[in-house]
Amino acid sequence: MSTTTPPAAAPEAPGTPEAPGAQETTPSPLLTALRTHLAPADVLTAPDAVEPYRSDVTGLRDTRPPAVVVVPRTVEQVQEVARAASAHGVPLVVRGAGTGLAGGAAAPADGIVLSTEGLAGIRIDADDHVAVVGPGAITDHVDLAAREHGLMYAPDPASSQISTIGGNIATNAGGLRCVKYGVTRESVLALDVVLADGTLLRTGHRSVKGVVGYDLVSLIVGSEGTLGIVVGATLRLLPAPTAVRTLVASVPTLPDAGRAVGVVTGSGVRPSTVELLNAATLENIDAHSGTDLVARHGGGLVLVRTDGPGADAEIALLADALSAAGLDAQVLDDAEGERYYELRRTGRGHRADLWSVGEDVAVPRSALVPVLEAIEEIGRRFDVDVTAVAHAGDGNLHPGLSVPKQPGETAPPARLHEAADALVRAALAHGGTLSGEHGVGIAKRHWLADELGAEQIALQRAIKAVLDPAGILAPGGFLADVPVDDVPFAADGTAVP
Amino acid sequence: MSTTTPPAAAPEAPGTPEAPGAQETTPSPLLTALRTHLAPADVLTAPDAVEPYRSDVTGLRDTRPPAVVVVPRTVEQVQEVARAASAHGVPLVVRGAGTGLAGGAAAPADGIVLSTEGLAGIRIDADDHVAVVGPGAITDHVDLAAREHGLMYAPDPASSQISTIGGNIATNAGGLRCVKYGVTRESVLALDVVLADGTLLRTGHRSVKGVVGYDLVSLIVGSEGTLGIVVGATLRLLPAPTAVRTLVASVPTLPDAGRAVGVVTGSGVRPSTVELLNAATLENIDAHSGTDLVARHGGGLVLVRTDGPGADAEIALLADALSAAGLDAQVLDDAEGERYYELRRTGRGHRADLWSVGEDVAVPRSALVPVLEAIEEIGRRFDVDVTAVAHAGDGNLHPGLSVPKQPGETAPPARLHEAADALVRAALAHGGTLSGEHGVGIAKRHWLADELGAEQIALQRAIKAVLDPAGILAPGGFLADVPVDDVPFAADGTAVP
């Protein structure tokens, strides 16, 4: 792909594009404007070059491809792209690595995709415990750069090896460690943002604290690319923990799981990870990874980590507290601890023979077990297989729903969507939210009014109109005014509620 | 004061007010509207009843008193007050306990003060680790109620014994423990907010995580009453620490202090308090509290606390690390630890014979010592006495500037304001902010453009206009369009930059 070539000087005037789309005979005024400011190789229109930018992990895609994918190399180029989009009234969607799970980066038909891959700089200012990065920086690369200075970047979404900071900011990404260190928002101190009209907004501060003016950083974080284009971020770093300790507790029943989580989160220790895996998840991992988790743990397990100088004392205290509560809890050695952690992160397989849905709801602490029970009941009611993993320390559940594909089926059966709908409504009924960390995007916007109500949606649209009055940025995103029954399905047939 | 009487039913029709202002002959349409919905005793107009509501700790007050102080007892009454203010185009300022340090609660001339003292309910939902409270709830009362369930409310501004949750939310208050537990924003999960037109907005969630829609909770927190009237808050609670340990390190010089703070914040331990007191502050405390801190610690001290199950191990580790860095560090017993902590919180006296200014800037970690050195230089340059206490773990400094009052002086000498101005500019020049936790209010708005710039101020005003199109809420607050050289002084002559 030509988009990874080094930056080239923008030509003085538009020349012949290197790889014009097959359909491109006379360049449109939009393309002409873009080629005035970006190198030819950074303005993609050929169908095969554009294709990889059309969707994210959901596979959700618009009816027609975008007119162009641009790969700006400088903030000024981003400003020019925004100005061109505004001048020509063309929708613009910002794209990181395309690891999103809600369709937020789906390319707009005939519009512009702005890929951040050319803005991936990472600078560590160790004295200030901050990283100053471009939106295209890979999450783990920021963490690795910080570790060279004894520091770390705490948020660790499961996609951190390939996801970008800009994408993490767009969705306010969580992860396994955020039960101790907070989600992405708690690690973003300042943002540089290009608004739809090309204005560069610098907001936030380099200090940990600051209360001057409205918190526009928090407004931008989690706004899914609808308010502005993040072109730079100042991230908070923390001392890297010198030790990490792990324990695993077997939880034969869901009430046992709830009790285990309650013991851990009520102990006063601040664990860095509290994950819950139910029986069906253990079966899935065993089938995919050749492990014997079901034999070892039966109905489920809770995986807990502590880190920092008190890690040993803290893990021992938690193991004692779990044992005192009648649960079988074992402190693992480093290698075993790492193995369990990696199995949790990556141990489940993708099954091509299933229609499947990955959910992301969050509920108050007291609702964890009732909602897990509701999930199992929903599986039985709709004849759908259910797994459940959860960032249990903060009530964030990722149930998986699946049904076997039948020969000749081109779309999942209705009961899969009905089960997902019942699950989301169960979470809402228990005081929860329809997304804990993945975002709303295109995939979940049909539930938006169920959580926010029409008045708050109107207010949020009015705020968007302040920053993006012409509605250029992600106009088809989570705030789009679309019919409530517009339940999208991915092009490959995977339902993505 | 009659405002603390129990709730009374609103009369069917306006009756004779119990305590009409001396100047009130025919009630204005505004007062008539308010008395339709609130009990007579909750609509104050008499000058002596209104007087205590005119200012906050700064003493800043408008040229004329407000037309009325209202004390609503229900959310519906707050909605009616907002509707009346909007209908009559009268400015409305929300007031908690009046402990603000920036004049944000100064009553608007001829306007409405809405006191939250009648909305002070506290409910602890221990299973969910949340408190559901009214804006008038006293901060420490929330914490005490939580402790009955083994939980705590973490934010602890120095005023927590008398300040309200609503006021803490308005300023995004910090405190001593926020170096470990975050500022007020990190503890607010959901808000009920009455908008200027009387609409009730419910935003946020009861779960710890949630990424659905723009983060309006974070937008409201720190907005100083300019966007809406907070009428209810769902607050995150944490397990109360079972143990708290304290150490004190002597730091003969400012570079020693910087080194001590660096050792502590770089250790991997997350201390719950890291306070720095310089020599002049120790002298001040000794003079006021009869202590011998100067004799014990000379040029300054750093006070560090750890809490939770690892508190003992962590404090020992920090003491060892400080000793290894060549500093004299002592772990204190519980009584001594508590004594030092209280001296830090409340040990300094108010001197009626001084003109004084309390500052609140925050700077990046690496700027702590340079800015402390700049503060001492500014003291010498302007012939002003300077003290410096700091929430050093997060770079939040509270320098105190003072000069002796001269006989016959009715206002502080210009050099006091010039010194404060130099101090704020030094913080900004080092990448800092003009307020770490007190807010901008009236007192610091003349510096606002120096930090945010004109474009961002315009953007923030446009966001305010979405929620408050008629400009009813705190129109004289931090976003007011006033001349840059409008440096206010309090009525009692104390300069409040």
CSV table of C-alpha atoms in Angstrom, one decimal, chain B residues 84-382:
chain,number,residue,atom,x,y,z
B,84,ALA,CA,-39.3,32.5,36.5
B,85,ALA,CA,-35.8,33.8,36.0
B,86,SER,CA,-36.0,33.1,32.3
B,87,ALA,CA,-39.5,34.6,32.0
B,88,HIS,CA,-38.4,37.8,33.6
B,89,GLY,CA,-34.9,37.9,32.1
B,90,VAL,CA,-33.3,38.0,35.6
B,91,PRO,CA,-29.7,36.7,36.2
B,92,LEU,CA,-29.5,33.6,38.6
B,93,VAL,CA,-26.5,32.5,40.6
B,94,VAL,CA,-26.5,29.2,42.4
B,95,ARG,CA,-24.9,29.2,45.9
B,96,GLY,CA,-23.7,26.3,48.1
B,97,ALA,CA,-22.0,27.2,51.3
B,98,GLY,CA,-20.2,30.3,50.1
B,99,THR,CA,-16.8,28.8,50.7
B,100,GLY,CA,-15.6,29.6,47.2
B,101,LEU,CA,-12.2,31.3,46.7
B,102,ALA,CA,-12.9,33.0,43.3
B,103,GLY,CA,-16.1,34.9,43.7
B,104,GLY,CA,-18.1,32.5,41.6
B,105,ALA,CA,-21.1,32.7,44.0
B,106,ALA,CA,-21.2,36.5,44.2
B,107,ALA,CA,-24.8,37.5,44.1
B,108,PRO,CA,-25.9,39.3,40.9
B,109,ALA,CA,-27.2,42.9,41.4
B,110,ASP,CA,-31.0,42.8,41.3
B,111,GLY,CA,-30.9,39.1,40.4
B,112,ILE,CA,-31.7,35.8,42.1
B,113,VAL,CA,-29.5,33.8,44.4
B,114,LEU,CA,-30.6,30.2,44.5
B,115,SER,CA,-29.3,28.6,47.7
B,116,THR,CA,-29.0,24.8,47.7
B,117,GLU,CA,-29.3,24.5,51.5
B,118,GLY,CA,-32.8,23.0,51.2
B,119,LEU,CA,-31.6,20.2,48.9
B,120,ALA,CA,-29.2,18.4,51.1
B,121,GLY,CA,-30.4,14.8,51.1
B,122,ILE,CA,-27.8,12.0,51.4
B,123,ARG,CA,-28.5,8.3,50.5
B,124,ILE,CA,-25.8,5.7,50.5
B,125,ASP,CA,-26.4,2.7,48.2
B,126,ALA,CA,-23.7,0.6,49.7
B,127,ASP,CA,-24.2,-2.4,47.3
B,128,ASP,CA,-23.4,-0.1,44.3
B,129,HIS,CA,-20.7,1.9,46.1
B,130,VAL,CA,-22.5,5.1,45.3
B,131,ALA,CA,-24.0,8.0,47.2
B,132,VAL,CA,-27.1,9.8,45.8
B,133,VAL,CA,-27.0,13.3,47.2
B,134,GLY,CA,-28.5,16.8,46.9
B,135,PRO,CA,-26.3,19.7,45.9
B,136,GLY,CA,-26.5,21.2,49.3
B,137,ALA,CA,-25.1,18.1,51.1
B,138,ILE,CA,-22.0,19.0,53.1
B,139,THR,CA,-19.0,17.2,51.7
B,140,ASP,CA,-17.9,15.7,55.0
B,141,HIS,CA,-21.4,14.6,55.8
B,142,VAL,CA,-21.4,12.5,52.6
B,143,ASP,CA,-18.0,11.0,53.6
B,144,LEU,CA,-19.2,10.3,57.2
B,145,ALA,CA,-22.4,8.6,55.9
B,146,ALA,CA,-20.3,6.5,53.6
B,147,ARG,CA,-18.0,5.4,56.4
B,148,GLU,CA,-20.9,3.9,58.2
B,149,HIS,CA,-20.8,1.3,55.4
B,150,GLY,CA,-17.1,0.9,55.3
B,151,LEU,CA,-16.9,3.3,52.3
B,152,MET,CA,-15.6,6.8,51.7
B,153,TYR,CA,-16.1,9.8,49.5
B,154,ALA,CA,-12.6,10.6,48.4
B,155,PRO,CA,-12.4,14.2,47.4
B,156,ASP,CA,-11.4,16.3,50.4
B,157,PRO,CA,-11.1,20.0,49.7
B,158,ALA,CA,-9.7,21.9,52.7
B,159,SER,CA,-13.2,23.3,53.2
B,160,SER,CA,-14.9,19.9,53.3
B,161,GLN,CA,-16.3,20.4,56.8
B,162,ILE,CA,-18.5,23.3,55.5
B,163,SER,CA,-18.5,23.2,51.7
B,164,THR,CA,-21.2,21.5,49.7
B,165,ILE,CA,-21.1,18.8,47.0
B,166,GLY,CA,-22.8,21.3,44.6
B,167,GLY,CA,-20.0,23.8,45.2
B,168,ASN,CA,-17.4,21.1,44.8
B,169,ILE,CA,-19.0,20.1,41.5
B,170,ALA,CA,-19.1,23.8,40.3
B,171,THR,CA,-15.4,24.2,40.8
B,172,ASN,CA,-14.3,20.6,40.2
B,173,ALA,CA,-12.7,20.8,43.7
B,174,GLY,CA,-9.5,19.0,44.5
B,175,GLY,CA,-8.0,18.3,47.9
B,176,LEU,CA,-5.2,16.5,49.7
B,177,ARG,CA,-6.2,13.0,48.8
B,178,CYS,CA,-6.8,13.6,45.1
B,179,VAL,CA,-3.2,12.8,44.2
B,180,LYS,CA,-4.4,9.2,44.7
B,181,TYR,CA,-8.1,9.3,44.2
B,182,GLY,CA,-8.6,12.0,41.6
B,183,VAL,CA,-10.5,15.3,41.8
B,184,THR,CA,-14.2,15.7,42.1
B,185,ARG,CA,-14.8,14.9,38.4
B,186,GLU,CA,-13.5,11.4,38.9
B,187,SER,CA,-16.0,10.8,41.6
B,188,VAL,CA,-19.1,12.1,39.8
B,189,LEU,CA,-20.9,9.4,37.9
B,190,ALA,CA,-24.2,11.1,37.1
B,191,LEU,CA,-25.9,14.5,37.5
B,192,ASP,CA,-29.5,15.8,37.5
B,193,VAL,CA,-29.3,19.3,36.2
B,194,VAL,CA,-32.0,21.9,35.8
B,195,LEU,CA,-31.3,24.0,32.7
B,196,ALA,CA,-32.0,27.7,32.4
B,197,ASP,CA,-35.4,27.1,30.8
B,198,GLY,CA,-36.5,24.7,33.6
B,199,THR,CA,-35.8,21.5,31.7
B,200,LEU,CA,-34.5,18.6,33.9
B,201,LEU,CA,-31.5,16.9,32.3
B,202,ARG,CA,-30.4,13.5,33.7
B,203,THR,CA,-27.0,12.7,32.5
B,204,GLY,CA,-24.3,10.1,33.3
B,205,HIS,CA,-24.8,6.6,34.7
B,206,ARG,CA,-24.7,4.6,37.8
B,207,SER,CA,-22.1,2.2,36.5
B,208,VAL,CA,-18.4,3.1,36.8
B,209,LYS,CA,-17.9,2.9,33.1
B,210,GLY,CA,-20.1,4.2,30.2
B,211,VAL,CA,-19.3,5.8,26.8
B,212,VAL,CA,-22.7,6.6,25.4
B,213,GLY,CA,-22.9,10.1,24.0
B,214,TYR,CA,-20.9,13.2,24.9
B,215,ASP,CA,-19.7,13.4,28.4
B,216,LEU,CA,-22.1,16.0,29.7
B,217,VAL,CA,-21.2,15.2,33.3
B,218,SER,CA,-17.6,16.3,32.8
B,219,LEU,CA,-18.9,19.4,30.9
B,220,ILE,CA,-21.0,20.4,33.9
B,221,VAL,CA,-18.4,19.6,36.5
B,222,GLY,CA,-16.2,22.7,36.8
B,223,SER,CA,-18.6,24.9,34.9
B,224,GLU,CA,-19.1,27.2,37.8
B,225,GLY,CA,-22.9,27.4,37.6
B,226,THR,CA,-22.9,28.8,34.1
B,227,LEU,CA,-24.5,25.8,32.3
B,228,GLY,CA,-27.2,24.5,34.7
B,229,ILE,CA,-28.3,24.1,38.2
B,230,VAL,CA,-27.1,20.8,39.7
B,231,VAL,CA,-30.0,19.3,41.7
B,232,GLY,CA,-28.7,15.8,42.3
B,233,ALA,CA,-25.5,13.9,42.0
B,234,THR,CA,-24.6,10.2,42.0
B,235,LEU,CA,-21.2,10.0,43.5
B,236,ARG,CA,-18.7,7.1,43.4
B,237,LEU,CA,-17.6,5.7,46.7
B,238,LEU,CA,-14.5,3.7,47.5
B,239,PRO,CA,-13.7,1.2,50.3
B,240,ALA,CA,-12.6,3.3,53.3
B,241,PRO,CA,-8.9,2.7,54.0
B,242,THR,CA,-8.4,0.6,57.1
B,243,ALA,CA,-5.0,2.2,57.8
B,244,VAL,CA,-3.4,5.5,57.2
B,245,ARG,CA,0.3,6.1,57.7
B,246,THR,CA,2.3,9.4,57.6
B,247,LEU,CA,5.9,10.4,57.1
B,248,VAL,CA,7.5,13.8,57.2
B,249,ALA,CA,10.7,14.7,55.4
B,250,SER,CA,12.8,17.8,56.1
B,251,VAL,CA,13.8,19.6,53.0
B,252,PRO,CA,16.3,22.3,53.8
B,253,THR,CA,16.2,23.9,50.2
B,254,LEU,CA,13.7,24.1,47.4
B,255,PRO,CA,15.7,21.7,45.2
B,256,ASP,CA,15.6,19.2,48.2
B,257,ALA,CA,11.8,19.6,48.1
B,258,GLY,CA,11.7,18.9,44.4
B,259,ARG,CA,13.9,15.9,44.9
B,260,ALA,CA,11.7,14.6,47.7
B,261,VAL,CA,8.6,14.9,45.7
B,262,GLY,CA,10.2,13.3,42.7
B,263,VAL,CA,11.3,10.3,44.8
B,264,VAL,CA,7.8,9.9,46.2
B,265,THR,CA,5.9,10.3,42.9
B,266,GLY,CA,8.4,8.2,41.0
B,267,SER,CA,8.4,5.3,43.5
B,268,GLY,CA,5.4,3.3,42.1
B,269,VAL,CA,3.6,3.8,45.4
B,270,ARG,CA,0.5,5.8,45.0
B,271,PRO,CA,0.5,8.0,48.1
B,272,SER,CA,-2.8,9.5,49.3
B,273,THR,CA,-1.2,12.8,50.2
B,274,VAL,CA,2.0,14.6,49.1
B,275,GLU,CA,2.1,18.1,50.6
B,276,LEU,CA,5.0,20.6,50.6
B,277,LEU,CA,5.3,23.4,53.1
B,278,ASN,CA,8.1,26.0,52.7
B,279,ALA,CA,10.0,27.8,55.4
B,280,ALA,CA,7.7,30.8,55.5
B,281,THR,CA,4.7,28.6,55.9
B,282,LEU,CA,6.3,26.8,58.8
B,283,GLU,CA,7.0,30.1,60.5
B,284,ASN,CA,3.3,31.1,59.9
B,285,ILE,CA,2.1,27.8,61.5
B,286,ASP,CA,4.5,28.1,64.4
B,287,ALA,CA,3.3,31.7,65.1
B,288,HIS,CA,-0.4,30.7,64.9
B,289,SER,CA,-0.4,27.2,66.4
B,290,GLY,CA,2.5,27.4,68.9
B,291,THR,CA,4.4,24.6,67.2
B,292,ASP,CA,8.1,24.2,66.6
B,293,LEU,CA,8.2,23.2,62.9
B,294,VAL,CA,11.0,25.6,62.0
B,295,ALA,CA,13.2,24.2,64.7
B,296,ARG,CA,12.4,20.7,63.6
B,297,HIS,CA,12.4,21.1,59.8
B,298,GLY,CA,14.2,24.3,59.0
B,299,GLY,CA,13.7,25.2,55.3
B,300,GLY,CA,10.6,23.2,54.7
B,301,LEU,CA,8.9,19.8,55.0
B,302,VAL,CA,7.2,17.3,52.8
B,303,LEU,CA,4.3,15.4,54.3
B,304,VAL,CA,3.4,12.1,52.8
B,305,ARG,CA,0.6,9.7,53.6
B,306,THR,CA,-0.2,6.2,52.4
B,307,ASP,CA,-3.5,4.4,53.0
B,308,GLY,CA,-5.1,1.0,52.5
B,309,PRO,CA,-4.0,-2.5,53.4
B,310,GLY,CA,-0.5,-1.8,52.1
B,311,ALA,CA,-0.1,1.5,54.0
B,312,ASP,CA,2.7,0.2,56.4
B,313,ALA,CA,4.8,-1.4,53.7
B,314,GLU,CA,4.4,1.6,51.4
B,315,ILE,CA,5.3,4.2,54.0
B,316,ALA,CA,8.4,2.2,54.9
B,317,LEU,CA,9.4,1.9,51.3
B,318,LEU,CA,9.0,5.7,50.8
B,319,ALA,CA,10.9,6.5,53.9
B,320,ASP,CA,13.8,4.2,52.8
B,321,ALA,CA,13.7,5.8,49.3
B,322,LEU,CA,13.9,9.3,50.8
B,323,SER,CA,16.7,8.3,53.1
B,324,ALA,CA,18.6,6.7,50.2
B,325,ALA,CA,18.3,10.1,48.5
B,326,GLY,CA,20.0,11.8,51.4
B,327,LEU,CA,16.9,13.3,53.0
B,328,ASP,CA,15.9,13.1,56.6
B,329,ALA,CA,12.5,11.2,56.6
B,330,GLN,CA,10.6,10.0,59.7
B,331,VAL,CA,7.6,7.7,59.8
B,332,LEU,CA,5.2,9.2,62.4
B,333,ASP,CA,3.0,7.5,64.9
B,334,ASP,CA,-0.8,7.9,64.3
B,335,ALA,CA,-1.2,10.8,66.7
B,336,GLU,CA,1.8,12.7,65.3
B,337,GLY,CA,0.7,12.0,61.8
B,338,GLU,CA,-2.8,13.3,62.5
B,339,ARG,CA,-1.3,16.4,64.1
B,340,TYR,CA,0.9,17.2,61.1
B,341,TYR,CA,-2.0,16.6,58.8
B,342,GLU,CA,-4.3,19.0,60.7
B,343,LEU,CA,-1.6,21.6,60.9
B,344,ARG,CA,-1.3,21.5,57.2
B,345,ARG,CA,-5.0,21.7,56.7
B,346,THR,CA,-5.9,24.4,59.3
B,347,GLY,CA,-2.7,25.5,61.0
B,348,ARG,CA,-2.2,28.8,59.3
B,349,GLY,CA,-3.9,31.9,60.8
B,350,HIS,CA,-5.8,34.8,59.2
B,351,ARG,CA,-3.9,38.0,59.9
B,352,ALA,CA,-6.1,41.1,60.1
B,353,ASP,CA,-3.0,43.3,60.0
B,354,LEU,CA,-2.0,42.1,56.5
B,355,TRP,CA,-3.3,42.5,53.0
B,356,SER,CA,-3.1,39.0,51.6
B,357,VAL,CA,-3.7,37.0,48.5
B,358,GLY,CA,-4.1,33.2,48.3
B,359,GLU,CA,-3.1,31.8,45.0
B,360,ASP,CA,-3.9,28.5,43.2
B,361,VAL,CA,-1.8,27.6,40.2
B,362,ALA,CA,-0.8,24.2,38.9
B,363,VAL,CA,2.2,23.3,36.9
B,364,PRO,CA,3.8,20.3,35.2
B,365,ARG,CA,6.0,18.1,37.5
B,366,SER,CA,9.3,19.4,36.1
B,367,ALA,CA,8.2,23.0,36.8
B,368,LEU,CA,7.5,22.6,40.5
B,369,VAL,CA,10.9,23.8,41.8
B,370,PRO,CA,11.5,26.4,39.1
B,371,VAL,CA,8.1,28.0,39.9
B,372,LEU,CA,8.8,27.8,43.6
B,373,GLU,CA,12.1,29.6,43.0
B,374,ALA,CA,10.2,32.1,40.9
B,375,ILE,CA,7.8,32.7,43.7
B,376,GLU,CA,10.6,33.5,46.1
B,377,GLU,CA,12.2,35.8,43.6
B,378,ILE,CA,8.8,37.6,43.0
B,379,GLY,CA,8.5,38.1,46.8
B,380,ARG,CA,11.9,39.9,46.8
B,381,ARG,CA,11.2,41.8,43.6
B,382,PHE,CA,7.9,43.3,44.8
